[in-house]
Coordinates of C-alpha atoms and ligand atoms in Angstrom, one line a residue:
M1 CA 0.1 0.0 -0.1
A2 CA 1.3 3.5 -0.9
T3 CA 2.1 5.7 2.0
T4 CA 1.7 9.5 2.1
P5 CA 5.0 11.3 3.1
S6 CA 4.7 13.7 6.1
T7 CA 5.1 17.2 5.7
T8 CA 8.6 17.1 7.4
A9 CA 9.8 14.4 5.0
L10 CA 8.4 16.6 2.1
A11 CA 10.1 19.6 3.5
R12 CA 13.5 17.7 3.8
E13 CA 13.1 16.4 0.3
A14 CA 12.4 20.0 -1.1
R15 CA 15.7 21.0 0.7
R16 CA 17.5 18.2 -1.1
V17 CA 16.2 19.2 -4.6
P18 CA 19.2 20.6 -6.5
V19 CA 18.7 24.0 -7.6
P20 CA 19.1 23.8 -11.7
E21 CA 22.2 25.4 -13.3
S22 CA 20.1 27.9 -15.0
E23 CA 18.6 29.4 -11.8
L24 CA 22.2 29.5 -10.4
T25 CA 23.3 31.7 -13.2
A26 CA 20.2 33.9 -13.6
G27 CA 21.1 37.6 -13.3
A28 CA 24.8 36.8 -13.7
D29 CA 25.1 38.9 -17.0
A30 CA 23.0 41.7 -15.5
T31 CA 24.7 45.1 -16.3
S32 CA 22.2 47.3 -14.1
I33 CA 20.1 47.1 -10.9
G34 CA 17.0 46.7 -13.1
E35 CA 18.2 43.8 -15.2
A36 CA 19.2 42.1 -11.8
R37 CA 16.0 42.9 -9.9
E38 CA 14.1 41.4 -13.0
A39 CA 16.3 38.3 -12.7
A40 CA 15.8 38.1 -9.1
K41 CA 12.1 37.9 -9.3
G42 CA 12.2 34.1 -10.1
C43 CA 15.1 33.3 -7.5
H44 CA 15.1 29.6 -6.0
R45 CA 18.6 29.8 -4.6
C46 CA 17.0 28.7 -1.2
Q47 CA 13.6 27.5 -0.1
L48 CA 12.3 30.9 1.1
W49 CA 10.6 31.9 -2.1
R50 CA 8.0 29.1 -1.6
N51 CA 6.0 30.9 1.1
A52 CA 6.8 34.7 0.4
T53 CA 4.6 36.7 -1.8
Q54 CA 7.6 37.9 -4.3
T55 CA 11.4 38.8 -4.1
V56 CA 12.0 42.1 -2.4
F57 CA 14.9 43.6 -4.2
G58 CA 16.8 46.8 -3.2
E59 CA 15.5 50.1 -4.2
G60 CA 17.4 53.3 -4.9
P61 CA 19.9 55.2 -7.4
E62 CA 22.6 53.2 -8.9
T63 CA 24.8 55.8 -8.5
A64 CA 24.3 55.9 -4.6
D65 CA 27.2 56.7 -2.4
V66 CA 25.9 54.8 0.2
V67 CA 24.2 51.3 0.6
F68 CA 22.2 50.4 3.6
V69 CA 21.8 46.6 4.3
G70 CA 18.9 45.3 6.4
E71 CA 18.0 41.7 7.4
Q72 CA 15.1 40.7 5.3
P73 CA 11.7 42.0 4.0
G74 CA 9.1 41.9 6.9
D75 CA 5.4 41.2 6.5
Q76 CA 4.3 44.8 4.7
E77 CA 7.5 44.8 2.6
D78 CA 6.6 41.3 1.4
L79 CA 3.3 42.6 0.2
A80 CA 4.5 46.0 -1.2
G81 CA 7.6 44.3 -2.8
K82 CA 9.7 47.4 -1.4
P83 CA 12.2 47.3 1.4
F84 CA 11.9 49.1 4.8
V85 CA 8.0 50.5 4.3
G86 CA 6.8 48.8 7.4
P87 CA 7.3 49.9 11.0
A88 CA 11.2 49.4 11.1
G89 CA 11.2 51.3 7.7
R90 CA 9.2 54.2 9.4
M91 CA 11.9 54.5 12.4
F92 CA 14.6 54.2 9.7
D93 CA 13.0 56.9 7.7
S94 CA 12.5 59.2 10.6
T95 CA 16.2 58.7 11.9
L96 CA 17.6 59.4 8.5
D97 CA 15.5 62.6 8.3
D98 CA 16.9 63.6 11.6
A99 CA 20.5 62.9 10.4
E100 CA 19.6 64.8 7.3
I101 CA 20.2 61.9 5.1
N102 CA 18.1 62.0 1.9
R103 CA 16.6 58.3 1.5
R104 CA 16.0 58.9 -2.2
K105 CA 19.6 59.4 -2.5
V106 CA 20.8 56.3 -1.1
Y107 CA 20.2 52.6 -2.0
V108 CA 18.5 50.5 0.6
T109 CA 18.4 46.7 0.4
N110 CA 18.4 43.4 2.5
A111 CA 20.8 40.6 3.2
V112 CA 17.9 38.2 2.4
K113 CA 15.4 39.1 -0.2
H114 CA 12.4 36.9 0.6
F115 CA 10.4 37.2 3.8
K116 CA 10.6 34.2 6.1
F117 CA 7.9 33.5 8.8
E118 CA 5.9 31.3 10.8
P119 CA 2.2 31.4 10.4
R120 CA 0.4 32.0 13.7
G121 CA -3.4 32.3 13.0
K122 CA -4.0 35.0 10.5
R123 CA -0.7 36.5 11.3
R124 CA 2.8 35.9 9.9
I125 CA 5.5 36.2 12.6
H126 CA 9.0 37.2 11.4
S127 CA 11.5 34.3 11.6
K128 CA 15.5 34.8 11.5
P129 CA 17.2 33.7 8.3
N130 CA 19.6 30.9 9.0
A131 CA 23.4 31.1 7.7
G132 CA 22.5 28.8 4.6
E133 CA 19.7 31.3 3.4
I134 CA 22.2 34.4 4.2
Q135 CA 24.9 32.6 2.1
A136 CA 22.5 31.7 -0.8
C137 CA 21.2 35.3 -1.0
R138 CA 24.6 36.9 -0.7
W139 CA 25.1 36.4 -4.4
W140 CA 22.4 39.0 -5.0
L141 CA 23.8 41.5 -2.4
D142 CA 27.3 41.0 -3.9
K143 CA 25.7 41.7 -7.4
E144 CA 24.1 44.7 -6.1
L145 CA 27.4 46.2 -4.6
D146 CA 29.3 45.2 -7.7
L147 CA 26.9 47.3 -9.7
I148 CA 26.5 50.3 -7.5
K149 CA 30.2 50.3 -6.4
P150 CA 29.4 52.6 -3.2
N151 CA 31.9 54.2 -1.0
L152 CA 30.5 53.0 2.0
V153 CA 27.9 50.1 3.2
V154 CA 25.9 50.4 6.4
A155 CA 25.2 47.0 7.9
L156 CA 21.7 47.4 9.9
G157 CA 22.0 44.6 12.6
A158 CA 23.8 41.3 12.8
T159 CA 22.4 39.4 9.8
A160 CA 23.7 42.2 7.6
A161 CA 27.2 42.2 9.2
Q162 CA 27.3 38.7 8.9
S163 CA 26.4 38.6 5.4
L164 CA 28.9 41.5 4.4
L165 CA 31.8 40.2 6.4
G166 CA 31.3 36.6 6.2
K167 CA 31.4 36.1 10.0
A168 CA 29.3 36.9 13.1
V169 CA 29.7 40.4 14.7
A170 CA 29.1 41.6 18.0
V171 CA 27.0 44.6 16.7
L172 CA 26.4 46.4 20.1
K173 CA 30.3 46.2 20.8
M174 CA 31.2 47.2 17.3
R175 CA 28.3 50.0 16.5
G176 CA 29.7 53.2 15.0
E177 CA 32.8 51.5 13.8
V178 CA 34.0 50.9 10.1
I179 CA 35.4 47.5 9.1
E180 CA 37.4 47.5 5.8
R181 CA 37.0 44.3 3.7
E182 CA 39.9 42.7 1.9
D183 CA 38.2 44.3 -1.2
G184 CA 38.6 47.8 0.2
L185 CA 34.8 48.1 0.8
R186 CA 34.1 49.8 4.1
V187 CA 31.5 48.4 6.3
F188 CA 29.6 50.6 9.0
I189 CA 28.3 48.5 11.9
T190 CA 25.1 49.7 13.6
I191 CA 22.1 48.2 14.9
H192 CA 18.8 47.2 13.1
P193 CA 16.1 49.7 13.7
S194 CA 13.5 47.1 14.9
L195 CA 15.6 46.7 17.9
I196 CA 14.4 50.2 19.1
L197 CA 11.0 49.2 18.3
R198 CA 11.0 46.2 20.7
I199 CA 12.1 48.2 23.6
R200 CA 9.1 48.9 25.9
E201 CA 10.4 51.5 28.6
P202 CA 10.2 54.7 27.0
A203 CA 13.3 56.2 28.4
D204 CA 15.6 53.3 27.2
K205 CA 13.7 53.6 23.7
D206 CA 14.4 57.2 23.5
A207 CA 18.1 56.7 24.5
E208 CA 18.4 53.6 21.7
R209 CA 16.9 56.0 19.1
A210 CA 19.4 58.8 20.2
R211 CA 22.4 56.3 19.8
F212 CA 21.2 55.2 16.4
L213 CA 20.6 58.6 15.4
Q214 CA 24.4 59.4 16.5
D215 CA 25.3 56.5 14.4
M216 CA 23.5 57.8 11.3
R217 CA 25.0 61.5 11.7
K218 CA 28.5 59.7 11.6
V219 CA 27.4 58.0 8.3
K220 CA 26.2 61.5 7.0
R221 CA 29.7 62.9 7.8
M222 CA 31.3 60.0 6.1
M223 CA 29.3 60.3 3.0
G224 CA 31.4 61.3 -0.1
A225 CA 34.4 61.2 2.2
Ligands
URA301 N1 13.6 44.7 8.3 C1 14.3 44.6 7.5 O1 15.5 44.1 7.6 N2 14.3 44.9 6.1 C2 13.0 45.4 5.5 O2 13.0 45.8 4.4 C3 12.2 45.5 6.7 C4 12.1 45.3 8.0

């Protein structure tokens, strides 16, 4: 008698399915962010595309001096197809405004370009991308950096720092500092704006927001330097 495979067995099997060569090279010859964004729409480099609504690619001018890298799209970004448009995005925007950084003049993207979540009733709860997912998606981040060639990259939180530097970084200890990669790219370390949103105590929240603003003012001073 034929047996029905369990959901776990199916998930395991799905992870084993090799990614076809054509999907691993999609976007390799992209010569603009527009072409890369188009190619990334069908990305199957990891399994996160299965449950997400769409690929959320980076946004901003290809001539940007600075690239900001977050973790992954959230619920609202997944639906809108744009990075940092939800609650963390609003915190990011208001802090950039206070630091007099024009968001329209910088490029904003994520280390992982599909929303990873756990369904809980009608809600979709953010779930952290794992090392394999970060590594698989690094291909697209490298492509964006290669095309834009920024003077500075800002890692917003641990996932972005891990993707950009290839190793775990103690973000709270290193925030405000610049690490130069072997290829000469300067990576500024700071927190993810969602950290501020998670703080309940108003005084602590204000203090963390002020520290984040201080970091963004440092970025502003480094822009074009
Ligand atoms: N958090 C991120 O890291 N990126 C987004 O685009 C939104 C929330």
